[in-house]
PDB file of C-alpha atoms in Angstrom:
ATOM      1  CA  MET A   1     142.480 116.560  90.388  1.00  0.00           C
ATOM      2  CA  ARG A   2     139.772 118.707  92.161  1.00  0.00           C
ATOM      3  CA  VAL A   3     136.463 117.885  90.622  1.00  0.00           C
ATOM      4  CA  ALA A   4     133.110 119.530  91.284  1.00  0.00           C
ATOM      5  CA  VAL A   5     129.609 118.083  90.369  1.00  0.00           C
ATOM      6  CA  VAL A   6     126.975 120.316  89.188  1.00  0.00           C
ATOM      7  CA  GLY A   7     123.534 118.450  89.748  1.00  0.00           C
ATOM      8  CA  ALA A   8     122.384 116.473  92.688  1.00  0.00           C
ATOM      9  CA  GLY A   9     119.706 114.390  90.767  1.00  0.00           C
ATOM     10  CA  GLY A  10     119.542 110.655  89.796  1.00  0.00           C
ATOM     11  CA  TRP A  11     122.397 110.157  87.326  1.00  0.00           C
ATOM     12  CA  GLY A  12     124.242 112.992  89.031  1.00  0.00           C
ATOM     13  CA  GLU A  13     124.857 110.298  91.890  1.00  0.00           C
ATOM     14  CA  HIS A  14     127.193 108.410  89.458  1.00  0.00           C
ATOM     15  CA  HIS A  15     129.403 111.648  88.936  1.00  0.00           C
ATOM     16  CA  ALA A  16     129.690 111.931  92.753  1.00  0.00           C
ATOM     17  CA  ARG A  17     130.301 108.247  93.187  1.00  0.00           C
ATOM     18  CA  ILE A  18     133.052 108.016  90.484  1.00  0.00           C
ATOM     19  CA  PHE A  19     135.008 111.302  91.581  1.00  0.00           C
ATOM     20  CA  SER A  20     134.817 110.688  95.272  1.00  0.00           C
ATOM     21  CA  ARG A  21     136.076 107.086  95.125  1.00  0.00           C
ATOM     22  CA  ARG A  22     138.999 107.512  92.563  1.00  0.00           C
ATOM     23  CA  GLU A  23     142.455 107.607  94.108  1.00  0.00           C
ATOM     24  CA  ASP A  24     143.518 110.347  91.494  1.00  0.00           C
ATOM     25  CA  THR A  25     140.639 112.798  91.997  1.00  0.00           C
ATOM     26  CA  GLU A  26     139.088 114.718  94.962  1.00  0.00           C
ATOM     27  CA  LEU A  27     135.427 115.626  94.764  1.00  0.00           C
ATOM     28  CA  CYS A  28     135.590 119.039  96.215  1.00  0.00           C
ATOM     29  CA  GLY A  29     131.920 120.101  95.996  1.00  0.00           C
ATOM     30  CA  ILE A  30     128.379 119.417  94.734  1.00  0.00           C
ATOM     31  CA  PHE A  31     126.124 122.260  93.412  1.00  0.00           C
ATOM     32  CA  GLY A  32     122.317 121.682  93.472  1.00  0.00           C
ATOM     33  CA  ARG A  33     119.149 123.748  93.354  1.00  0.00           C
ATOM     34  CA  THR A  34     117.391 121.921  96.155  1.00  0.00           C
ATOM     35  CA  PRO A  35     119.214 122.557  99.497  1.00  0.00           C
ATOM     36  CA  ASP A  36     118.155 119.425 101.355  1.00  0.00           C
ATOM     37  CA  ARG A  37     118.836 117.065  98.436  1.00  0.00           C
ATOM     38  CA  THR A  38     122.241 118.773  97.775  1.00  0.00           C
ATOM     39  CA  ARG A  39     123.246 118.526 101.424  1.00  0.00           C
ATOM     40  CA  ALA A  40     122.320 114.826 101.722  1.00  0.00           C
ATOM     41  CA  ARG A  41     124.292 113.981  98.439  1.00  0.00           C
ATOM     42  CA  ALA A  42     127.319 115.922  99.708  1.00  0.00           C
ATOM     43  CA  GLU A  43     127.214 114.166 103.067  1.00  0.00           C
ATOM     44  CA  LYS A  44     126.845 110.828 101.376  1.00  0.00           C
ATOM     45  CA  TYR A  45     130.186 111.463  99.396  1.00  0.00           C
ATOM     46  CA  GLY A  46     132.121 113.445 101.909  1.00  0.00           C
ATOM     47  CA  THR A  47     132.174 116.878 100.262  1.00  0.00           C
ATOM     48  CA  THR A  48     130.767 120.353 100.538  1.00  0.00           C
ATOM     49  CA  PRO A  49     127.244 121.232  99.347  1.00  0.00           C
ATOM     50  CA  TYR A  50     126.684 124.414  97.461  1.00  0.00           C
ATOM     51  CA  THR A  51     123.532 126.114  96.204  1.00  0.00           C
ATOM     52  CA  ASP A  52     125.451 129.075  94.888  1.00  0.00           C
ATOM     53  CA  LEU A  53     127.524 128.000  91.696  1.00  0.00           C
ATOM     54  CA  ASP A  54     129.669 131.123  91.897  1.00  0.00           C
ATOM     55  CA  GLU A  55     130.604 130.461  95.331  1.00  0.00           C
ATOM     56  CA  LEU A  56     131.589 126.763  94.664  1.00  0.00           C
ATOM     57  CA  LEU A  57     133.701 127.980  91.853  1.00  0.00           C
ATOM     58  CA  ASP A  58     135.411 130.789  93.854  1.00  0.00           C
ATOM     59  CA  LYS A  59     135.969 128.662  97.069  1.00  0.00           C
ATOM     60  CA  GLU A  60     136.798 125.389  95.518  1.00  0.00           C
ATOM     61  CA  GLN A  61     138.683 126.408  92.245  1.00  0.00           C
ATOM     62  CA  PRO A  62     137.976 122.992  90.547  1.00  0.00           C
ATOM     63  CA  GLU A  63     140.113 121.699  87.809  1.00  0.00           C
ATOM     64  CA  LEU A  64     137.327 119.850  86.159  1.00  0.00           C
ATOM     65  CA  VAL A  65     133.370 120.447  86.458  1.00  0.00           C
ATOM     66  CA  THR A  66     130.981 117.759  85.465  1.00  0.00           C
ATOM     67  CA  VAL A  67     127.289 118.693  84.676  1.00  0.00           C
ATOM     68  CA  CYS A  68     124.317 116.585  85.252  1.00  0.00           C
ATOM     69  CA  LEU A  69     121.062 118.598  85.162  1.00  0.00           C
ATOM     70  CA  PRO A  70     117.494 118.078  84.019  1.00  0.00           C
ATOM     71  CA  ASN A  71     117.347 117.487  80.322  1.00  0.00           C
ATOM     72  CA  GLU A  72     115.901 120.649  79.023  1.00  0.00           C
ATOM     73  CA  ASP A  73     117.785 122.866  81.622  1.00  0.00           C
ATOM     74  CA  HIS A  74     121.415 122.574  80.323  1.00  0.00           C
ATOM     75  CA  TYR A  75     122.033 125.713  78.216  1.00  0.00           C
ATOM     76  CA  ASP A  76     122.375 128.663  80.973  1.00  0.00           C
ATOM     77  CA  ILE A  77     124.500 126.804  83.414  1.00  0.00           C
ATOM     78  CA  THR A  78     126.522 125.303  80.779  1.00  0.00           C
ATOM     79  CA  LEU A  79     127.263 128.654  79.058  1.00  0.00           C
ATOM     80  CA  LYS A  80     128.174 130.202  82.410  1.00  0.00           C
ATOM     81  CA  LEU A  81     130.669 127.520  83.069  1.00  0.00           C
ATOM     82  CA  VAL A  82     132.083 127.547  79.427  1.00  0.00           C
ATOM     83  CA  ARG A  83     132.834 131.204  80.117  1.00  0.00           C
ATOM     84  CA  THR A  84     134.964 130.493  83.118  1.00  0.00           C
ATOM     85  CA  GLY A  85     137.308 128.425  80.999  1.00  0.00           C
ATOM     86  CA  VAL A  86     137.099 125.479  83.284  1.00  0.00           C
ATOM     87  CA  PRO A  87     137.299 122.048  81.698  1.00  0.00           C
ATOM     88  CA  LEU A  88     133.888 120.639  81.375  1.00  0.00           C
ATOM     89  CA  LEU A  89     132.159 117.130  81.031  1.00  0.00           C
ATOM     90  CA  VAL A  90     128.440 117.522  80.410  1.00  0.00           C
ATOM     91  CA  GLU A  91     125.563 114.907  80.225  1.00  0.00           C
ATOM     92  CA  LYS A  92     123.700 114.409  77.215  1.00  0.00           C
ATOM     93  CA  PRO A  93     121.826 115.941  75.515  1.00  0.00           C
ATOM     94  CA  LEU A  94     124.019 118.858  74.961  1.00  0.00           C
ATOM     95  CA  VAL A  95     120.967 121.072  74.577  1.00  0.00           C
ATOM     96  CA  PHE A  96     117.630 120.895  72.691  1.00  0.00           C
ATOM     97  CA  ASP A  97     118.355 123.883  70.380  1.00  0.00           C
ATOM     98  CA  LEU A  98     120.894 124.043  67.669  1.00  0.00           C
ATOM     99  CA  THR A  99     121.491 127.829  68.111  1.00  0.00           C
ATOM    100  CA  GLU A 100     122.248 127.223  71.845  1.00  0.00           C
ATOM    101  CA  ALA A 101     124.503 124.321  70.682  1.00  0.00           C
ATOM    102  CA  ASP A 102     126.462 126.672  68.377  1.00  0.00           C
ATOM    103  CA  SER A 103     126.717 129.232  71.005  1.00  0.00           C
ATOM    104  CA  LEU A 104     128.276 126.854  73.545  1.00  0.00           C
ATOM    105  CA  LEU A 105     130.721 125.477  71.052  1.00  0.00           C
ATOM    106  CA  THR A 106     131.709 128.949  69.825  1.00  0.00           C
ATOM    107  CA  GLU A 107     132.195 130.308  73.360  1.00  0.00           C
ATOM    108  CA  ALA A 108     134.234 127.274  74.358  1.00  0.00           C
ATOM    109  CA  GLY A 109     136.615 127.436  71.273  1.00  0.00           C
ATOM    110  CA  ASP A 110     139.412 124.870  71.999  1.00  0.00           C
ATOM    111  CA  GLN A 111     138.880 124.543  75.629  1.00  0.00           C
ATOM    112  CA  PHE A 112     138.291 120.838  76.960  1.00  0.00           C
ATOM    113  CA  PHE A 113     134.548 120.317  76.483  1.00  0.00           C
ATOM    114  CA  ALA A 114     133.365 116.716  76.706  1.00  0.00           C
ATOM    115  CA  ILE A 115     130.024 115.180  76.652  1.00  0.00           C
ATOM    116  CA  ASN A 116     129.113 111.693  78.260  1.00  0.00           C
ATOM    117  CA  PHE A 117     128.142 109.416  75.356  1.00  0.00           C
ATOM    118  CA  ASN A 118     129.051 106.542  77.814  1.00  0.00           C
ATOM    119  CA  HIS A 119     127.576 103.740  75.493  1.00  0.00           C
ATOM    120  CA  ARG A 120     130.738 103.883  73.413  1.00  0.00           C
ATOM    121  CA  TYR A 121     132.750 102.412  76.406  1.00  0.00           C
ATOM    122  CA  ALA A 122     130.588  99.245  76.867  1.00  0.00           C
ATOM    123  CA  GLU A 123     132.701  96.084  76.488  1.00  0.00           C
ATOM    124  CA  PRO A 124     130.552  94.752  73.695  1.00  0.00           C
ATOM    125  CA  VAL A 125     130.755  98.154  71.835  1.00  0.00           C
ATOM    126  CA  GLN A 126     134.294  98.359  72.095  1.00  0.00           C
ATOM    127  CA  ARG A 127     134.616  94.781  70.839  1.00  0.00           C
ATOM    128  CA  ALA A 128     132.289  95.443  67.908  1.00  0.00           C
ATOM    129  CA  LYS A 129     134.369  98.433  66.965  1.00  0.00           C
ATOM    130  CA  ALA A 130     137.464  96.419  66.798  1.00  0.00           C
ATOM    131  CA  LEU A 131     135.845  93.798  64.774  1.00  0.00           C
ATOM    132  CA  ILE A 132     134.645  96.298  62.187  1.00  0.00           C
ATOM    133  CA  ASP A 133     138.004  98.300  62.179  1.00  0.00           C
ATOM    134  CA  ALA A 134     139.712  94.937  61.435  1.00  0.00           C
ATOM    135  CA  GLY A 135     137.648  94.353  58.357  1.00  0.00           C
ATOM    136  CA  GLU A 136     135.812  91.233  60.032  1.00  0.00           C
ATOM    137  CA  LEU A 137     132.536  92.298  58.610  1.00  0.00           C
ATOM    138  CA  GLY A 138     133.628  93.162  55.192  1.00  0.00           C
ATOM    139  CA  GLU A 139     131.760  96.002  53.473  1.00  0.00           C
ATOM    140  CA  LEU A 140     129.183  97.249  55.897  1.00  0.00           C
ATOM    141  CA  VAL A 141     125.680  97.218  54.192  1.00  0.00           C
ATOM    142  CA  PHE A 142     123.230  97.963  56.881  1.00  0.00           C
ATOM    143  CA  ALA A 143     123.100  98.780  60.622  1.00  0.00           C
ATOM    144  CA  THR A 144     120.052  99.088  63.055  1.00  0.00           C
ATOM    145  CA  TRP A 145     119.516 100.695  66.408  1.00  0.00           C
ATOM    146  CA  ARG A 146     116.560  99.781  68.576  1.00  0.00           C
ATOM    147  CA  PHE A 147     116.035 101.093  72.041  1.00  0.00           C
ATOM    148  CA  GLY A 148     112.933 101.388  74.220  1.00  0.00           C
ATOM    149  CA  GLY A 149     111.756 102.055  77.874  1.00  0.00           C
ATOM    150  CA  GLU A 150     109.334 103.766  80.015  1.00  0.00           C
ATOM    151  CA  ALA A 151     108.612 107.570  79.277  1.00  0.00           C
ATOM    152  CA  ASN A 152     110.942 110.248  80.556  1.00  0.00           C
ATOM    153  CA  ARG A 153     108.521 112.959  79.907  1.00  0.00           C
ATOM    154  CA  GLY A 154     109.451 116.634  79.298  1.00  0.00           C
ATOM    155  CA  ASN A 155     108.266 120.096  77.846  1.00  0.00           C
ATOM    156  CA  SER A 156     109.592 119.134  74.369  1.00  0.00           C
ATOM    157  CA  PRO A 157     107.194 117.031  72.211  1.00  0.00           C
ATOM    158  CA  HIS A 158     110.585 115.508  70.746  1.00  0.00           C
ATOM    159  CA  ALA A 159     112.072 114.691  74.222  1.00  0.00           C
ATOM    160  CA  ASN A 160     112.495 110.991  73.324  1.00  0.00           C
ATOM    161  CA  LEU A 161     114.463 111.783  70.083  1.00  0.00           C
ATOM    162  CA  ILE A 162     116.743 114.296  71.413  1.00  0.00           C
ATOM    163  CA  GLU A 163     117.545 113.197  74.965  1.00  0.00           C
ATOM    164  CA  THR A 164     117.415 109.505  74.564  1.00  0.00           C
ATOM    165  CA  GLN A 165     117.986 108.463  70.935  1.00  0.00           C
ATOM    166  CA  CYS A 166     120.880 110.916  70.706  1.00  0.00           C
ATOM    167  CA  HIS A 167     122.862 107.719  71.946  1.00  0.00           C
ATOM    168  CA  GLY A 168     121.613 105.901  68.826  1.00  0.00           C
ATOM    169  CA  PHE A 169     122.816 108.722  66.371  1.00  0.00           C
ATOM    170  CA  ASP A 170     126.134 108.717  68.089  1.00  0.00           C
ATOM    171  CA  MET A 171     126.562 105.020  68.208  1.00  0.00           C
ATOM    172  CA  LEU A 172     125.612 104.316  64.657  1.00  0.00           C
ATOM    173  CA  GLU A 173     127.947 107.227  63.427  1.00  0.00           C
ATOM    174  CA  HIS A 174     130.716 105.734  65.611  1.00  0.00           C
ATOM    175  CA  LEU A 175     130.317 102.328  64.330  1.00  0.00           C
ATOM    176  CA  VAL A 176     129.388 102.684  60.728  1.00  0.00           C
ATOM    177  CA  GLY A 177     130.318 106.411  59.841  1.00  0.00           C
ATOM    178  CA  PRO A 178     128.461 109.555  59.052  1.00  0.00           C
ATOM    179  CA  ILE A 179     124.795 109.666  58.226  1.00  0.00           C
ATOM    180  CA  ALA A 180     123.984 111.313  55.164  1.00  0.00           C
ATOM    181  CA  SER A 181     120.234 111.402  55.113  1.00  0.00           C
ATOM    182  CA  VAL A 182     117.293 110.761  57.419  1.00  0.00           C
ATOM    183  CA  ALA A 183     113.699 109.813  56.671  1.00  0.00           C
ATOM    184  CA  ALA A 184     111.281 109.739  59.502  1.00  0.00           C
ATOM    185  CA  GLN A 185     107.859 108.446  60.836  1.00  0.00           C
ATOM    186  CA  MET A 186     106.733 109.379  64.331  1.00  0.00           C
ATOM    187  CA  THR A 187     103.790 108.953  66.477  1.00  0.00           C
ATOM    188  CA  ASP A 188     102.200 110.931  69.302  1.00  0.00           C
ATOM    189  CA  LYS A 189      99.400 108.498  69.880  1.00  0.00           C
ATOM    190  CA  THR A 190      99.888 107.829  73.655  1.00  0.00           C
ATOM    191  CA  TYR A 191     100.312 111.031  75.584  1.00  0.00           C
ATOM    192  CA  GLY A 192     100.740 113.773  73.159  1.00  0.00           C
ATOM    193  CA  ALA A 193     104.485 113.798  72.478  1.00  0.00           C
ATOM    194  CA  PHE A 194     106.496 112.055  69.947  1.00  0.00           C
ATOM    195  CA  SER A 195     107.144 109.208  72.085  1.00  0.00           C
ATOM    196  CA  THR A 196     107.969 106.605  69.503  1.00  0.00           C
ATOM    197  CA  VAL A 197     110.074 107.163  66.266  1.00  0.00           C
ATOM    198  CA  ALA A 198     111.141 105.191  63.299  1.00  0.00           C
ATOM    199  CA  LEU A 199     114.020 106.389  61.142  1.00  0.00           C
ATOM    200  CA  ALA A 200     115.374 105.238  57.753  1.00  0.00           C
ATOM    201  CA  LEU A 201     119.036 106.311  57.424  1.00  0.00           C
ATOM    202  CA  GLY A 202     121.488 106.507  54.564  1.00  0.00           C
ATOM    203  CA  PHE A 203     125.311 106.635  55.377  1.00  0.00           C
ATOM    204  CA  GLU A 204     127.894 108.355  53.492  1.00  0.00           C
ATOM    205  CA  ASN A 205     129.546 104.887  52.684  1.00  0.00           C
ATOM    206  CA  ARG A 206     126.344 103.974  50.993  1.00  0.00           C
ATOM    207  CA  ALA A 207     125.210 101.689  53.846  1.00  0.00           C
ATOM    208  CA  VAL A 208     121.714 101.828  54.881  1.00  0.00           C
ATOM    209  CA  GLY A 209     120.257 101.840  58.452  1.00  0.00           C
ATOM    210  CA  THR A 210     117.297 102.012  60.812  1.00  0.00           C
ATOM    211  CA  MET A 211     116.547 103.448  64.026  1.00  0.00           C
ATOM    212  CA  LEU A 212     113.423 102.594  66.317  1.00  0.00           C
ATOM    213  CA  GLY A 213     113.219 104.422  69.723  1.00  0.00           C
ATOM    214  CA  SER A 214     110.391 104.415  72.002  1.00  0.00           C
ATOM    215  CA  TYR A 215     109.126 105.669  75.483  1.00  0.00           C
ATOM    216  CA  ASP A 216     106.055 103.295  74.985  1.00  0.00           C
ATOM    217  CA  SER A 217     108.116 100.154  75.981  1.00  0.00           C
ATOM    218  CA  SER A 218     109.774  98.822  79.007  1.00  0.00           C
ATOM    219  CA  TYR A 219     113.238  98.450  80.171  1.00  0.00           C
ATOM    220  CA  ALA A 220     112.143  95.133  81.621  1.00  0.00           C
ATOM    221  CA  TYR A 221     112.053  93.377  78.324  1.00  0.00           C
ATOM    222  CA  PRO A 222     115.000  91.461  77.249  1.00  0.00           C
ATOM    223  CA  ASP A 223     116.870  93.040  74.253  1.00  0.00           C
ATOM    224  CA  THR A 224     115.215  96.468  74.987  1.00  0.00           C
ATOM    225  CA  GLN A 225     118.402  97.778  73.434  1.00  0.00           C
ATOM    226  CA  ARG A 226     119.693  96.050  70.463  1.00  0.00           C
ATOM    227  CA  ILE A 227     122.448  97.153  67.723  1.00  0.00           C
ATOM    228  CA  GLU A 228     122.714  94.936  64.619  1.00  0.00           C
ATOM    229  CA  ILE A 229     125.432  95.619  62.024  1.00  0.00           C
ATOM    230  CA  ASN A 230     125.647  93.499  58.836  1.00  0.00           C
ATOM    231  CA  GLY A 231     128.409  93.447  56.259  1.00  0.00           C
ATOM    232  CA  THR A 232     129.355  91.310  53.305  1.00  0.00           C
ATOM    233  CA  GLU A 233     131.327  88.911  55.421  1.00  0.00           C
ATOM    234  CA  GLY A 234     129.763  88.890  58.842  1.00  0.00           C
ATOM    235  CA  ARG A 235     127.332  90.122  61.266  1.00  0.00           C
ATOM    236  CA  LEU A 236     127.466  91.317  64.766  1.00  0.00           C
ATOM    237  CA  VAL A 237     124.720  91.964  67.407  1.00  0.00           C
ATOM    238  CA  ILE A 238     125.065  94.033  70.626  1.00  0.00           C
ATOM    239  CA  HIS A 239     122.506  93.108  73.286  1.00  0.00           C
ATOM    240  CA  ASP A 240     121.480  95.353  75.951  1.00  0.00           C
ATOM    241  CA  THR A 241     124.591  97.626  75.724  1.00  0.00           C
ATOM    242  CA  VAL A 242     126.668  95.478  78.073  1.00  0.00           C
ATOM    243  CA  ARG A 243     125.075  92.203  78.249  1.00  0.00           C
ATOM    244  CA  ALA A 244     126.544  90.342  75.238  1.00  0.00           C
ATOM    245  CA  LEU A 245     127.931  90.587  71.762  1.00  0.00           C
ATOM    246  CA  THR A 246     127.296  87.945  68.982  1.00  0.00           C
ATOM    247  CA  PHE A 247     129.396  87.703  65.785  1.00  0.00           C
ATOM    248  CA  SER A 248     128.767  85.325  62.948  1.00  0.00           C
ATOM    249  CA  LYS A 249     130.790  84.888  59.710  1.00  0.00           C
ATOM    250  CA  ALA A 250     128.780  84.625  56.437  1.00  0.00           C
ATOM    251  CA  GLY A 251     128.061  80.998  55.720  1.00  0.00           C
ATOM    252  CA  ASP A 252     128.988  79.787  59.031  1.00  0.00           C
ATOM    253  CA  PRO A 253     126.229  78.343  61.199  1.00  0.00           C
ATOM    254  CA  VAL A 254     128.402  78.560  64.286  1.00  0.00           C
ATOM    255  CA  GLU A 255     127.989  81.786  66.276  1.00  0.00           C
ATOM    256  CA  GLN A 256     130.923  83.430  68.514  1.00  0.00           C
ATOM    257  CA  ARG A 257     129.431  85.070  71.703  1.00  0.00           C
ATOM    258  CA  TRP A 258     131.135  87.414  74.148  1.00  0.00           C
ATOM    259  CA  HIS A 259     129.537  87.593  77.651  1.00  0.00           C
ATOM    260  CA  SER A 260     130.829  88.926  80.956  1.00  0.00           C
ATOM    261  CA  THR A 261     132.517  86.081  82.874  1.00  0.00           C
ATOM    262  CA  TYR A 262     131.776  85.005  86.430  1.00  0.00           C
ATOM    263  CA  PHE A 263     134.252  87.459  88.271  1.00  0.00           C
ATOM    264  CA  ASP A 264     133.968  90.294  85.689  1.00  0.00           C
ATOM    265  CA  ASP A 265     131.142  92.215  87.378  1.00  0.00           C
ATOM    266  CA  GLU A 266     132.462  95.599  86.051  1.00  0.00           C
ATOM    267  CA  SER A 267     131.948  94.754  82.179  1.00  0.00           C
ATOM    268  CA  ARG A 268     128.276  93.950  82.648  1.00  0.00           C
ATOM    269  CA  ASN A 269     127.517  96.863  84.888  1.00  0.00           C
ATOM    270  CA  PHE A 270     125.888  99.789  82.779  1.00  0.00           C
ATOM    271  CA  ALA A 271     126.897 102.566  85.164  1.00  0.00           C
ATOM    272  CA  GLY A 272     130.609 101.252  84.633  1.00  0.00           C
ATOM    273  CA  THR A 273     130.464 102.561  81.085  1.00  0.00           C
ATOM    274  CA  PHE A 274     130.698 105.901  82.765  1.00  0.00           C
ATOM    275  CA  ASP A 275     133.530 105.124  84.928  1.00  0.00           C
ATOM    276  CA  ARG A 276     135.496 103.696  81.628  1.00  0.00           C
ATOM    277  CA  HIS A 277     134.808 106.930  79.870  1.00  0.00           C
ATOM    278  CA  VAL A 278     136.144 108.942  82.942  1.00  0.00           C
ATOM    279  CA  ASP A 279     139.316 106.911  82.815  1.00  0.00           C
ATOM    280  CA  ALA A 280     139.921 107.968  79.068  1.00  0.00           C
ATOM    281  CA  LEU A 281     138.644 111.562  79.858  1.00  0.00           C
ATOM    282  CA  LEU A 282     141.170 112.201  82.685  1.00  0.00           C
ATOM    283  CA  THR A 283     143.962 110.518  80.673  1.00  0.00           C
ATOM    284  CA  ALA A 284     143.315 113.080  77.830  1.00  0.00           C
ATOM    285  CA  LEU A 285     142.887 116.234  80.293  1.00  0.00           C
ATOM    286  CA  ARG A 286     146.193 115.518  82.062  1.00  0.00           C
ATOM    287  CA  ALA A 287     147.866 115.054  78.686  1.00  0.00           C
ATOM    288  CA  GLY A 288     146.597 118.456  77.378  1.00  0.00           C
ATOM    289  CA  GLU A 289     144.549 116.603  74.705  1.00  0.00           C
ATOM    290  CA  GLN A 290     141.163 117.043  73.465  1.00  0.00           C
ATOM    291  CA  PRO A 291     138.550 114.922  75.301  1.00  0.00           C
ATOM    292  CA  PRO A 292     137.862 111.368  73.706  1.00  0.00           C
ATOM    293  CA  VAL A 293     134.125 112.498  73.075  1.00  0.00           C
ATOM    294  CA  HIS A 294     134.001 116.109  72.365  1.00  0.00           C
ATOM    295  CA  ALA A 295     130.669 118.127  72.916  1.00  0.00           C
ATOM    296  CA  ARG A 296     130.683 118.465  69.173  1.00  0.00           C
ATOM    297  CA  ALA A 297     129.383 114.831  69.020  1.00  0.00           C
ATOM    298  CA  GLY A 298     126.398 116.310  71.164  1.00  0.00           C
ATOM    299  CA  ARG A 299     125.900 118.840  68.560  1.00  0.00           C
ATOM    300  CA  ARG A 300     125.918 116.303  65.783  1.00  0.00           C
ATOM    301  CA  ALA A 301     123.359 113.971  67.320  1.00  0.00           C
ATOM    302  CA  LEU A 302     121.150 117.213  67.853  1.00  0.00           C
ATOM    303  CA  GLU A 303     121.619 118.203  64.216  1.00  0.00           C
ATOM    304  CA  LEU A 304     120.418 114.632  63.165  1.00  0.00           C
ATOM    305  CA  ALA A 305     117.428 114.708  65.368  1.00  0.00           C
ATOM    306  CA  HIS A 306     116.342 118.038  64.012  1.00  0.00           C
ATOM    307  CA  ALA A 307     116.756 116.639  60.655  1.00  0.00           C
ATOM    308  CA  ALA A 308     114.344 113.752  61.499  1.00  0.00           C
ATOM    309  CA  ILE A 309     111.897 116.192  62.839  1.00  0.00           C
ATOM    310  CA  GLN A 310     112.125 118.263  59.714  1.00  0.00           C
ATOM    311  CA  SER A 311     111.594 115.038  57.792  1.00  0.00           C
ATOM    312  CA  ASN A 312     108.587 114.037  59.838  1.00  0.00           C
ATOM    313  CA  GLU A 313     106.883 117.428  59.381  1.00  0.00           C
ATOM    314  CA  THR A 314     107.576 117.788  55.565  1.00  0.00           C
ATOM    315  CA  GLY A 315     107.185 113.948  54.702  1.00  0.00           C
ATOM    316  CA  ARG A 316     110.493 114.183  52.875  1.00  0.00           C
ATOM    317  CA  ARG A 317     113.991 112.717  53.220  1.00  0.00           C
ATOM    318  CA  VAL A 318     116.483 115.232  54.631  1.00  0.00           C
ATOM    319  CA  SER A 319     120.030 115.453  53.863  1.00  0.00           C
ATOM    320  CA  THR A 320     122.423 115.626  56.752  1.00  0.00           C
ATOM    321  CA  SER A 321     125.834 115.721  55.061  1.00  0.00           C
TER     322      SER A 321
END
């Protein structure tokens, strides 16, 4: 399958890495806006650089295009690509504006349009999902997401909430179910943007939850990412996305723990969650099916973020059902 990558930035390198090294794909071109960087990236991965997107599409005729651009610059190029009808995989966030999100999804219709919520493909997350689906936790009663790191500043005062904590919204709905309401507290005390946010959540299944996300923290801290889900019969905790999963049964002081084994480097590699997503995505694309994580999930995360913004501005709980 011929795959083109749009974007020559940091995370875009993982797009180039994956599709250049797979035996079932050919990296047919990389588009970037900076000629020297685009040329260097293309040389590194043995493909052709382009600074004209129309030229790439016309000459290479890709069967899949992946998009990894600066967080607030997604809409125009994504819309252009959607209108070509080519199957798409885009990085999060989908966009920052709900009207733009709706425009993209309307234009796309039923074409293949995926978003890379790669946290779903971490080994601890997949094992946690299996435990929940098997009823090992009983009735779910609360869930919490905590994620903090150094700032990735942008023009939007809500960059942290929209471009980083979208993973939290997606993860909690993936594991627990639809979020029915949001109540928010946010602070802009450090550099003028709402860099730290605390949310109270209500789920449609009557469980409750919390989200705490911060750009005023550090990725160096242990458990900078932590998911805890409690049920009437058990509790699980996901540590740093890929590092470990712990599971305890109610009343039992003996804790079960999954961690990557000595030879299992892949499952403790965060970037490898993207490789796993690509495995599932290509299987679906070749079978003529919809993507395993549709771009609608990106729109849903954005909807929840905007509800949190509204809650913070009004001081009221906002329904999201």
